[in-house]
Short mmCIF file of C-alpha atoms and ligand atoms in Angstrom, two decimals:
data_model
loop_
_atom_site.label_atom_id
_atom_site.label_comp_id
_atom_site.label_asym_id
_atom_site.label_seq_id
_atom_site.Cartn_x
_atom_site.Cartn_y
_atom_site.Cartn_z
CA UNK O 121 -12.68 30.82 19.28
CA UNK O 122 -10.88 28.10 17.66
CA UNK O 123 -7.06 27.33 18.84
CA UNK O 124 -6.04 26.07 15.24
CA UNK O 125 -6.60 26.57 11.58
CA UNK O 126 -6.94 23.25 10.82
CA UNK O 127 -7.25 19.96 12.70
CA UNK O 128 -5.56 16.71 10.96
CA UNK O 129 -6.93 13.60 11.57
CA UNK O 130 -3.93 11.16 10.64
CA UNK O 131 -0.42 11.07 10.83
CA UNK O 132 -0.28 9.15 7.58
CA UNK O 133 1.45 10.53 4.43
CA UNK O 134 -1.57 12.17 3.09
CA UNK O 135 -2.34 14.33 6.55
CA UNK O 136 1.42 14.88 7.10
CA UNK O 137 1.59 16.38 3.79
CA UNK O 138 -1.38 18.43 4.00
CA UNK O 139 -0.11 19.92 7.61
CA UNK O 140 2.97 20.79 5.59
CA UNK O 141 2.09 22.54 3.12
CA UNK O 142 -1.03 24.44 5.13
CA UNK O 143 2.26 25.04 8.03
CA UNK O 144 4.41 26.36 5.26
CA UNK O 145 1.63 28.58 3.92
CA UNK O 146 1.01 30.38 7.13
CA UNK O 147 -1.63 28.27 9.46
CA UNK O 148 -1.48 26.55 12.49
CA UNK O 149 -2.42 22.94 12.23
CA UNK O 150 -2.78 20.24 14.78
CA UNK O 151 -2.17 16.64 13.67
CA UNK O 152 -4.02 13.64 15.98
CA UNK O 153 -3.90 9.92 15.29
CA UNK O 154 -5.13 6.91 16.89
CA UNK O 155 -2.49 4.93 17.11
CA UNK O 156 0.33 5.24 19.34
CA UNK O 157 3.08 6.24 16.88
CA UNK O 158 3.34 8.01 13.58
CA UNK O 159 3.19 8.12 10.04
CA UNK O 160 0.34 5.75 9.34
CA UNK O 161 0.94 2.84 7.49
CA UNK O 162 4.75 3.71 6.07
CA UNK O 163 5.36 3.39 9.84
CA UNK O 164 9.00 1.08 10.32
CA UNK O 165 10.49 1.03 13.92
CA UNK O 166 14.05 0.25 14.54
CA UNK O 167 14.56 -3.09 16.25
CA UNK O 168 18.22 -4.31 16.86
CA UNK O 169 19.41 -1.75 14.65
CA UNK O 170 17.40 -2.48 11.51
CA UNK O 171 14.36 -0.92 10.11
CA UNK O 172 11.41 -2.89 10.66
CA UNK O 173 8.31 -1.68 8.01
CA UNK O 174 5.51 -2.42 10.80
CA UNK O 175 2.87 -2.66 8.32
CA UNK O 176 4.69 -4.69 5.49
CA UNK O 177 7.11 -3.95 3.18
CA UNK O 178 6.89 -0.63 1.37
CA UNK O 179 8.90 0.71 -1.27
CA UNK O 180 9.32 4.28 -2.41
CA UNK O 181 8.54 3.98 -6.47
CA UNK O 182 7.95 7.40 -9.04
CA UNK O 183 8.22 8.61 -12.23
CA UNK O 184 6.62 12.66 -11.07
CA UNK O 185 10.24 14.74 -10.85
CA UNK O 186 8.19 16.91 -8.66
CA UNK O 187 7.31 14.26 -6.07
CA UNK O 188 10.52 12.77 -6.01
CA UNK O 189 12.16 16.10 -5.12
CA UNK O 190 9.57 16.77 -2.35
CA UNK O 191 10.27 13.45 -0.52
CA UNK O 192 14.35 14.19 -1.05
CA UNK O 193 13.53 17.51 0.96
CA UNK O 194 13.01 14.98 3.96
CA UNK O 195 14.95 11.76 3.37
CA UNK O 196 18.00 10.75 1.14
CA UNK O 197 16.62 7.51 -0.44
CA UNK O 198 18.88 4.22 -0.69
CA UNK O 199 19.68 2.78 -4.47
CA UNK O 200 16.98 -0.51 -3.33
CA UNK O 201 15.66 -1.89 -6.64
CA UNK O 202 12.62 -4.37 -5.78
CA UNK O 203 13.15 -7.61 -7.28
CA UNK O 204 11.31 -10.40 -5.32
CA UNK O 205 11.40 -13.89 -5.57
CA UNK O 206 8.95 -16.70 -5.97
CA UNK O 207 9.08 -19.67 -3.84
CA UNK O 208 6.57 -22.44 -5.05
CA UNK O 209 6.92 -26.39 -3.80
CA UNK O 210 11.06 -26.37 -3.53
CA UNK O 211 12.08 -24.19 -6.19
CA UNK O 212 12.72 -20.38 -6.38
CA UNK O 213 11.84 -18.37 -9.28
CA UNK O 214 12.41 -14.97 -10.90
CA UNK O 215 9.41 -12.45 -10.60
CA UNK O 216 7.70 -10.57 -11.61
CA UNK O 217 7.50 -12.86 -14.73
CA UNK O 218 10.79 -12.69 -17.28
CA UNK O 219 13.00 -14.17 -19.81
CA UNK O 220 14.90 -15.37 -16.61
CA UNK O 221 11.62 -17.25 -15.15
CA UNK O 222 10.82 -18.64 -18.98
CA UNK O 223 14.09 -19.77 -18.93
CA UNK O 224 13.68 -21.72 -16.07
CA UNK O 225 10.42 -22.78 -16.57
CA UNK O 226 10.80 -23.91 -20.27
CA UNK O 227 14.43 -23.31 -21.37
CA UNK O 228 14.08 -20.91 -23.40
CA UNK O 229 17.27 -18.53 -24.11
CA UNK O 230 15.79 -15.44 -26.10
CA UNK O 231 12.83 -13.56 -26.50
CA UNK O 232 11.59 -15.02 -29.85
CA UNK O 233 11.72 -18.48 -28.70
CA UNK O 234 9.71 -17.15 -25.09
CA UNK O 235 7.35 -15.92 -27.54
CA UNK O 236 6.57 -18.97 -29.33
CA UNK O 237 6.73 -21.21 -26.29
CA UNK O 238 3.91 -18.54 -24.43
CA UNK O 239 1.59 -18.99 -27.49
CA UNK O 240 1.80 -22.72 -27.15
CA UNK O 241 1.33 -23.13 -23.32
CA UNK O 242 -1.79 -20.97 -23.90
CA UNK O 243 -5.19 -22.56 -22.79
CA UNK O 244 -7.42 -21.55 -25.90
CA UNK O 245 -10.76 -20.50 -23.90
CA UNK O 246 -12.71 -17.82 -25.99
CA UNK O 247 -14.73 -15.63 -23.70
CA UNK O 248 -12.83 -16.10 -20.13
CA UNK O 249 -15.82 -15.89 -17.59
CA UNK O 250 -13.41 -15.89 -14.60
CA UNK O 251 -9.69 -14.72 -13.42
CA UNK O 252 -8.76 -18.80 -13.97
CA UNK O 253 -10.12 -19.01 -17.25
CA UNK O 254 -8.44 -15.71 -18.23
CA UNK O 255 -5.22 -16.33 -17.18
CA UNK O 256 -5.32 -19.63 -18.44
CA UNK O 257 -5.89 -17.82 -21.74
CA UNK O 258 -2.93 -16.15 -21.09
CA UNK O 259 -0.50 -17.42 -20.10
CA UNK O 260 -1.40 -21.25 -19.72
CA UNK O 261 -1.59 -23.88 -16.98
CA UNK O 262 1.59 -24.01 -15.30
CA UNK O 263 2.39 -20.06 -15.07
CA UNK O 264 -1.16 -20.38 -13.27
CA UNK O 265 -0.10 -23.00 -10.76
CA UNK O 266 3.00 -21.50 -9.76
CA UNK O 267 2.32 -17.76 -9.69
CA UNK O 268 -1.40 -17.11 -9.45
CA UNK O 269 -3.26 -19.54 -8.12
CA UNK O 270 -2.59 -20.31 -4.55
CA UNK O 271 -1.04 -16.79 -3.80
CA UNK O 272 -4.87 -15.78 -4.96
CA UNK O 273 -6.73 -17.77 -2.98
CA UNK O 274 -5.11 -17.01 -0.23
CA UNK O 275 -4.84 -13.23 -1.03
CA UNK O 276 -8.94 -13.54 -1.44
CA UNK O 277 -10.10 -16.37 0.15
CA UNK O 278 -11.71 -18.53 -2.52
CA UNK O 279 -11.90 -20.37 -5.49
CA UNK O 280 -10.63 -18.15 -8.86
CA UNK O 281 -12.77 -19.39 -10.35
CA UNK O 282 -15.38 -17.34 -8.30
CA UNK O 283 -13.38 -14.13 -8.77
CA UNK O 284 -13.72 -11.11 -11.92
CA UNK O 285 -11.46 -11.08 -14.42
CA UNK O 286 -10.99 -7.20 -13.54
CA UNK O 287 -8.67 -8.27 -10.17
CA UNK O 288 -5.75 -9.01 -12.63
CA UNK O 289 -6.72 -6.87 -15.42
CA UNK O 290 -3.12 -7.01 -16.49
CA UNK O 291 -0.76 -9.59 -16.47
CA UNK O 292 2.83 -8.30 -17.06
CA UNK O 293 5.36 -11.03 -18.81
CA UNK O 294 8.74 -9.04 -19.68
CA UNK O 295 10.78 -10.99 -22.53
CA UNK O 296 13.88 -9.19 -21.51
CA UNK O 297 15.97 -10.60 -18.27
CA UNK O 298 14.91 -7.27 -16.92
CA UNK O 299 13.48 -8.32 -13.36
CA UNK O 300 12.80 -4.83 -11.59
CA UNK O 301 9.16 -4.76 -10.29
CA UNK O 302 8.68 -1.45 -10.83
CA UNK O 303 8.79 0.29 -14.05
CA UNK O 304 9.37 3.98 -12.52
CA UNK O 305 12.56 6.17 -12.84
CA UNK O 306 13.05 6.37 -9.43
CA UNK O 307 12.96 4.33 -6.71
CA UNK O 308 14.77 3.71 -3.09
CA UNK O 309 14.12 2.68 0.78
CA UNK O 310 15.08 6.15 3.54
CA UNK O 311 18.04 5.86 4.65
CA UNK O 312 17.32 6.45 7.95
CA UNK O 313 13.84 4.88 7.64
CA UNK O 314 10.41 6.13 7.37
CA UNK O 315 9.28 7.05 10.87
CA UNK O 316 12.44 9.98 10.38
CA UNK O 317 11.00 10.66 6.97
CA UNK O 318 7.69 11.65 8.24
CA UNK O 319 8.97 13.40 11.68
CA UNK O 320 11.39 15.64 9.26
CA UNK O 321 7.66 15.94 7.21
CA UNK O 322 6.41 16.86 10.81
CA UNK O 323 8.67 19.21 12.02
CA UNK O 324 7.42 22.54 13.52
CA UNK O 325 3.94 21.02 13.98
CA UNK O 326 1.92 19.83 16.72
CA UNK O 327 1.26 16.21 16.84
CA UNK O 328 -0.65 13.99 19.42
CA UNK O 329 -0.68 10.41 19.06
CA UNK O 330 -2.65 8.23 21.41
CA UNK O 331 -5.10 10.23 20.37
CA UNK O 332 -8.85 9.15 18.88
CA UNK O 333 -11.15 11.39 16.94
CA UNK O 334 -14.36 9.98 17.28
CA UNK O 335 -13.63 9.60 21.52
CA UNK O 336 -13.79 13.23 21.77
CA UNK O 337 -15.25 14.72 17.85
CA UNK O 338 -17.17 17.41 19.03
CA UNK O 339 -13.93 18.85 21.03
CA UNK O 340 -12.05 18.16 18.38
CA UNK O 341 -13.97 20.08 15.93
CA UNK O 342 -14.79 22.99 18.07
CA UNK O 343 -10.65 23.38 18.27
CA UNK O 344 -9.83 24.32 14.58
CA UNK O 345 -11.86 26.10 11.26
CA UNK O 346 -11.56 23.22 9.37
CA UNK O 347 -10.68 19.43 9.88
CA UNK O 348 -8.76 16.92 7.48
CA UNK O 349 -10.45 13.55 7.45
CA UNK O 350 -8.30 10.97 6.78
CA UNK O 351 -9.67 7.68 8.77
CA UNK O 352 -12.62 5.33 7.55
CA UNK O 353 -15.51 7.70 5.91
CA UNK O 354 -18.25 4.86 6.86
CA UNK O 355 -17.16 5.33 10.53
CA UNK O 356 -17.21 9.16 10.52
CA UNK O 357 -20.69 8.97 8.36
CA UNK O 358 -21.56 6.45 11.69
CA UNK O 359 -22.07 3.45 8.80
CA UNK O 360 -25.35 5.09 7.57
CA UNK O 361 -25.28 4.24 4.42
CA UNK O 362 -23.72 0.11 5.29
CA UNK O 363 -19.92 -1.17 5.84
CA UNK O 364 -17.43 -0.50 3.53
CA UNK O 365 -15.04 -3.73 3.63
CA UNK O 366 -11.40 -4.36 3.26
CA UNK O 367 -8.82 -7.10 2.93
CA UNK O 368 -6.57 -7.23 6.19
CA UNK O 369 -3.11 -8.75 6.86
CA UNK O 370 -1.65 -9.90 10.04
CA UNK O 371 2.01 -9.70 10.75
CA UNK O 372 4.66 -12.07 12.96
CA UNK O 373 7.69 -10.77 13.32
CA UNK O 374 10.47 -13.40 13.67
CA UNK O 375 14.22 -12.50 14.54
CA UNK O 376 17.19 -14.80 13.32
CA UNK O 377 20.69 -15.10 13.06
CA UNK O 378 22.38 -14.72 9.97
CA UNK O 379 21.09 -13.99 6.78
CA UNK O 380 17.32 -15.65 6.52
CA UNK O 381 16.83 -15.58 2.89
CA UNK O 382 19.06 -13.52 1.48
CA UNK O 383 16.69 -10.98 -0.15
CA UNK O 384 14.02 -8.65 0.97
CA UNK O 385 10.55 -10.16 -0.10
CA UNK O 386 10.08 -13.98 -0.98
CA UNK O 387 6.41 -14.32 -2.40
CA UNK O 388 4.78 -18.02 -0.84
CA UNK O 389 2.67 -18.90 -3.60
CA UNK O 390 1.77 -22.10 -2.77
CA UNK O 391 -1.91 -22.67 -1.07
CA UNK O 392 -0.53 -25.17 1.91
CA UNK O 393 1.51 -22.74 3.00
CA UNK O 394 -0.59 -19.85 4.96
CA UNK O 395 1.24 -16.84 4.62
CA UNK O 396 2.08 -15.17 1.50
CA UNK O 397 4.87 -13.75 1.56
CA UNK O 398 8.06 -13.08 3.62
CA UNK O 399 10.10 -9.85 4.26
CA UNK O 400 13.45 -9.66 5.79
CA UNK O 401 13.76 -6.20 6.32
CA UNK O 402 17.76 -5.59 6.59
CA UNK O 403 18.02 -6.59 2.50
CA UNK O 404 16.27 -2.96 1.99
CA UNK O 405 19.21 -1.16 3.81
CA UNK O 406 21.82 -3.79 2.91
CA UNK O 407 22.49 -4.32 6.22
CA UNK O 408 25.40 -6.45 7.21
CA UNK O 409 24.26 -7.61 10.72
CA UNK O 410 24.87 -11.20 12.22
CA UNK O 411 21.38 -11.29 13.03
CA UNK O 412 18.14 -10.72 11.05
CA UNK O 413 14.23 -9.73 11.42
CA UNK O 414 11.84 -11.65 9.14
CA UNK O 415 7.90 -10.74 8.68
CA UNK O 416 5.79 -13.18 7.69
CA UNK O 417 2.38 -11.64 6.16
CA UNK O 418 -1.07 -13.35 7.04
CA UNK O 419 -4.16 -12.54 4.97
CA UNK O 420 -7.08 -12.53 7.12
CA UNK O 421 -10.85 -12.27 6.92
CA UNK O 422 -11.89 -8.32 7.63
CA UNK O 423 -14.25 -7.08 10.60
CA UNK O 424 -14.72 -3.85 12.29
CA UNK O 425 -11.38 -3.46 14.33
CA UNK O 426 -9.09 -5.15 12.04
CA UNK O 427 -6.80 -2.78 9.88
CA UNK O 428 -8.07 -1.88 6.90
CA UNK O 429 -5.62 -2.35 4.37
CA UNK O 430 -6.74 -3.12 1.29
CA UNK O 431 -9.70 -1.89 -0.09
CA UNK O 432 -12.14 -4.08 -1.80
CA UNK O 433 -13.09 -2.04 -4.76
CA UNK O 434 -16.60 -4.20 -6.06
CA UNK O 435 -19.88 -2.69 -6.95
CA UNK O 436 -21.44 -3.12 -3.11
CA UNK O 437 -18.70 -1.28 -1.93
CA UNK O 438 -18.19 1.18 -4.68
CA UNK O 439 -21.86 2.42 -4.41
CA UNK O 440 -21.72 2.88 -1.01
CA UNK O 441 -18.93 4.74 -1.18
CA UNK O 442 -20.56 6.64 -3.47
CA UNK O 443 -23.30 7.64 -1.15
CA UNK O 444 -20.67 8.43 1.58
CA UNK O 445 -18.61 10.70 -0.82
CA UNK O 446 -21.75 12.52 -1.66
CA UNK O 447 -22.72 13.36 2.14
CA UNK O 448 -18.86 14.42 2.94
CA UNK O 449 -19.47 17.29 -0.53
CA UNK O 450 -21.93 19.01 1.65
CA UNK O 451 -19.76 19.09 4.57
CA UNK O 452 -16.92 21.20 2.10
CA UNK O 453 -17.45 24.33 4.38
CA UNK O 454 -15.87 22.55 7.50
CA UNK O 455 -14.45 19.30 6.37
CA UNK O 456 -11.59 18.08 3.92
CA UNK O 457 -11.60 14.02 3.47
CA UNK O 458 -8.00 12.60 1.64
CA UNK O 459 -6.28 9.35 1.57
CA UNK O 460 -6.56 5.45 1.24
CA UNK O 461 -9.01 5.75 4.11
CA UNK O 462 -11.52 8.42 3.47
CA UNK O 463 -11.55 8.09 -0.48
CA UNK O 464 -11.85 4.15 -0.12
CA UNK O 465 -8.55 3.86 -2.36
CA UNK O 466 -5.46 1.74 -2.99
CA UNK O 467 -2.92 5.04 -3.14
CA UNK O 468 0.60 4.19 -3.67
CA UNK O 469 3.13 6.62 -1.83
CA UNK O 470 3.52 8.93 -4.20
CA UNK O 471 -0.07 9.11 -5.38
CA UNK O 472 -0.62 9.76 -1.78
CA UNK O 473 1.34 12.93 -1.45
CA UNK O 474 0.19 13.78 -4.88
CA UNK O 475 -3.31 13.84 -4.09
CA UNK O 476 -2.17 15.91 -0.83
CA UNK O 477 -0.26 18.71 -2.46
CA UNK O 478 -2.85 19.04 -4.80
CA UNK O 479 -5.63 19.13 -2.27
CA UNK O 480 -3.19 21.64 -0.03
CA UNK O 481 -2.75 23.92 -3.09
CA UNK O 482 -6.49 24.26 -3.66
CA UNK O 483 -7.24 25.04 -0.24
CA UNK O 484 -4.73 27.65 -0.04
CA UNK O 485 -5.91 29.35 -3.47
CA UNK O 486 -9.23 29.27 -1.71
CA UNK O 487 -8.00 30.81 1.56
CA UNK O 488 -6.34 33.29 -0.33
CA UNK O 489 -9.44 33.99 -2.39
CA UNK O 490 -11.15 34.84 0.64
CA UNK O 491 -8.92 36.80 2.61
CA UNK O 492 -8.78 39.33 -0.60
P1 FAD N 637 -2.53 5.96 6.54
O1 FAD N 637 -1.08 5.79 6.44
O2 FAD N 637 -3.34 4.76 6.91
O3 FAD N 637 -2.84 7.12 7.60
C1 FAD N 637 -4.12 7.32 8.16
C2 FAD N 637 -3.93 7.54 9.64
O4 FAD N 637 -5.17 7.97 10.21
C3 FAD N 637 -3.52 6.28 10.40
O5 FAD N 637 -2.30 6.49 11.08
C4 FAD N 637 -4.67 6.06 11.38
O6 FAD N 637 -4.25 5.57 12.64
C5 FAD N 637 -5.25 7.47 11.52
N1 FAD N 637 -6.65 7.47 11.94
C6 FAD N 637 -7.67 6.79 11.38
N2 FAD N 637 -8.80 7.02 12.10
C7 FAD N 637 -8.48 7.87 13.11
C8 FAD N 637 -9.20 8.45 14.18
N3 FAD N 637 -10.50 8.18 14.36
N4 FAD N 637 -8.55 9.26 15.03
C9 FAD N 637 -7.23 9.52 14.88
N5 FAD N 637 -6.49 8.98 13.89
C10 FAD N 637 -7.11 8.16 13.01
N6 FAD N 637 2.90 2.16 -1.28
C11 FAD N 637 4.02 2.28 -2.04
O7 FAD N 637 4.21 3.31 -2.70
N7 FAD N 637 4.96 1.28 -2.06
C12 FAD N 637 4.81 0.12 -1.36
O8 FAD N 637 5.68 -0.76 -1.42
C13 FAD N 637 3.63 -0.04 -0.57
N8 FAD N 637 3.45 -1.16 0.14
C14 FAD N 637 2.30 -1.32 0.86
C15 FAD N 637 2.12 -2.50 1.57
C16 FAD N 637 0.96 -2.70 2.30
C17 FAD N 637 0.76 -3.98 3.06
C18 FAD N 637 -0.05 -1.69 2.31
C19 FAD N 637 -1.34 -1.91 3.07
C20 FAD N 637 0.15 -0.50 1.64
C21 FAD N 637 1.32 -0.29 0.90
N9 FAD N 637 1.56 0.91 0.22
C22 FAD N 637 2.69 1.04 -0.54
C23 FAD N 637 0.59 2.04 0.29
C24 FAD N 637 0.89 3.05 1.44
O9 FAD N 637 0.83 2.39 2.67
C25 FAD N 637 -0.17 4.19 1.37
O10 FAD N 637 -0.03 4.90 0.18
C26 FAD N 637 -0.09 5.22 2.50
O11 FAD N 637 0.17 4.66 3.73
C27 FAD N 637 -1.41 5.99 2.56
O12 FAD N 637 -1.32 7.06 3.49
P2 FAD N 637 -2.62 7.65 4.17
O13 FAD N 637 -2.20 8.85 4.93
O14 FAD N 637 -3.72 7.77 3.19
O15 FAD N 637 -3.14 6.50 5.18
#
C-alpha cells in the first residue's frame, strides 16, 4: 500500500514545481533531498541580514507572461537589472560588450564609427578551426585578451585553442550604450530571497531534507505510485552505461565592511588571477548595510562528489546520455526524470519551471485519462 502518490526526489525548482502542481491537482506528494536545506541550487541563506545565493549568483530573467506570473504567485521580485563588470589587469570595463566598452577600448562615440573600427580590429582567418581563431575572426585580438581568453581557460581548463568553436557559438556586441545582460522583459532578485520563494512553492507539502535516495531506494520507492527523478541519471542507472561529467565551482565566502565593489558581479578575466568572478550579494537587494558578503567563484576540475554544475554537453557525454535517457523511457510506468540533473541540461530558471509545468500537466491529463 503506498503512503503517497508521488515521491520527489529534489527540492530544486523543477521537483518543487512538479509537487505543486501534482498537490494542487489533488495528490499527495512527498519531496526528499540530499542536502540539508532546500530549493536546490537557487538556494541563498541569510547571513548578517543579507541574502547570500549559496551556489552563485542567480538572477530571475523571462520573456513567458505565464512563467513570470507563476513565480509572482510566490515572491514579489526586486527591479535588479544585471549589468556586470569586467575587471582585466587594472581597468574596469562595461559588459557584456557595448558602445560604452568600444568607447573605452577605441574611442569611439557612435555606432557607425564602432562599426568600422570592429571590421578593422578583425583577424581575417577564413575557416576558424578553434574558439581562438573564431573569435579572433570576430572580433579581433584585443576584445580576445580582455574578455575571452583567460576567463576561458580558466572556465575550461586549457588552451582555446584546443576548444570547439560551438562553446561560444554567439558572440553578442551591442552598438547601443545599452548594457543589460539579459535581453528578456522581465527580470528581478525575491525580495525576501529564494529559500522563501521556494518554501511559499512548498507550502502544504511534505518535505525531508537530510534525506538521500539511493541510501534507502527501495523504501523509497515502495512509499509512493510514482517517483520524480531529479538527481544525476548516471548514478540512478548505477553508471552502466560510463560517467557523465560536469564543470564544478567552488565558493569562499568573504565578509567586509563597507561597500566591496560597489556592484553585484565583477567578472576576473584575467588568467593570473584564479577565480573568475566575484559577487557581492547585498547590490541584488540594494542593501544599505555597513558591512558586506563577497563570493569569490573557483572553477575546479569535476569528480564523483563534487557538485555538478555545469554540464559538459560534448559528443562522449551526449551519447551516453543518450543511452541513459533511453533506459529511464522504459521505466515511464513508475518513474518521471526532470531537471538540469536527470536530463543532463543547462536549464535557466524559468526553463526549469517550464519544463515542470509542462511535465505536471501531462501527467495529470494522463491520471485523469485513467481514472475515467
Ligand atoms: P537543482 O536545483 O540542482 O535540484 C536538484 C536537487 O536534487 C538538489 O537539491 C539535490 O540535492 C537533489 N538530489 C540530487 N540527488 C539526490 C538524491 N540522491 N537524493 C535526494 N536528493 C537528491 N538560472 C537563471 O535563470 N539565472 C541565473 O542567474 C542562474 N545562475 C546560475 C549560476 C550557477 C553557478 C548555476 C550552476 C546555475 C545557475 N542558474 C541560473 C540555473 C539554475 O540554478 C537552475 O535552473 C536550477 O537550479 C535547476 O533546478 P533543478 O531542480 O533542475 O536542479
Amino acid at each position: 500500500m503506498h503512503i503517497y502518490d508521488y515521491l520527489i526526489v529534489g527540492a530544486g525548482l523543477f521537483g518543487s514545481v512538479f509537487a505543486r502542481e501534482l498537490t494542487d491537482a489533488g495528490f499527495k506528494c512527498l519531496i526528499i533531498d540530499k542536502r540539508p536545506h532546500t530549493g536546490g541550487n537557487v538556494y541563498t541563506e541569510k547571513r548578517e541580514g543579507i541574502d547570500v545565493h549559496m551556489y552563485g549568483p542567480h538572477i530571475f530573467h523571462t520573456s513567458d507572461d505565464r512563467i513570470w506570473a507563476y513565480v509572482n504567485r510566490f515572491t514579489k521580485f526586486n527591479h535588479y537589472v544585471n549589468r556586470p563588470k569586467v575587471y582585466y589587469k587594472g581597468k574596469i570595463y562595461s559588459f557584456p560588450i557595448n558602445l560604452f566598452t568600444l568607447y573605452q577600448l577605441y574611442g569611439v562615440k557612435t555606432p557607425a564609427e564602432a562599426q568600422k573600427k570592429l571590421e578593422e580590429v578583425k583577424v581575417p582567418i577564413k575557416n576558424p578551426k578553434n574558439l581562438e581563431e573564431w573569435v579572433l575572426s570576430q572580433v579581433g585580438q584585443e576584445i580576445y585578451e580582455i574578455f575571452i581568453k583567460g576567463y576561458t581557460m580558466k572556465q575550461w581548463m586549457c588552451d582555446p585553442k584546443e576548444l570547439p568553436t560551438f562553446i561560444i557559438r554567439r558572440l553578442p556586441i551591442r552598438l547601443t550604450f545599452d548594457d543589460n545582460y539579459f535581453n528578456d522583459c522581465y527580470q528581478g532578485i525575491p525580495v525576501e530571497g529564494y529559500t522563501k520563494m521556494m518554501e511559499r512553492l512548498q507550502a502544504g507539502i511534505e518535505v525531508r531534507l537530510n534525506t538521500d535516495y539511493f541510501a534507502n531506494k527501495e523504501y523509497f520507492d515502495g512509499t509512493a505510485r510514482k517517483v520524480v527523478f531529479t538527481g544525476k541519471i548516471d548514478e540512478f542507472f548505477g553508471y552502466r552505461f560510463g560517467e557523465l561529467e560536469y564543470r564544478t565551482l567552488r565558493f569562499e565566502h568573504e565578509m567586509h565592511k563597507g561597500d566591496y565593489q560597489g556592484n553585484a558581479i565583477i567578472n576576473y578575466t584575467e588568467y593570473e588571477i584564479p577565480y573568475t568572478r566575484i559577487c557581492e550579494h547585498k547590490h541584488f537587494t540594494f542593501g544599505q548595510q555597513e558591512h558586506t558578503i563577497i563570493t569569490k567563484e573557483y572553477p575546479e576540475a569535476w569528480s564523483r562528489g563534487k557538485e555538478p554544475y555545469y554540464p559538459i554537453n560534448n559528443e562522449r557525454n551526449n551519447k551516453i546520455y543518450k543511452q541513459y535517457a533511453t533506459l529511464s523511457e522504459e521505466l515511464k510506468d513508475k518513474y518521471i526524470f526532470g531537471g538540469r540533473l536527470a536530463e543532463y541540461k543547462y536549464y535557466d530558471m524559468h526553463q526549469v519551471i517550464g519544463s515542470a509545468l509542462a511535465k505536471a500537466k501531462k501527467e495529470i491529463e494522463f491520471q485523469k485519462s485513467t481514472c475515467s
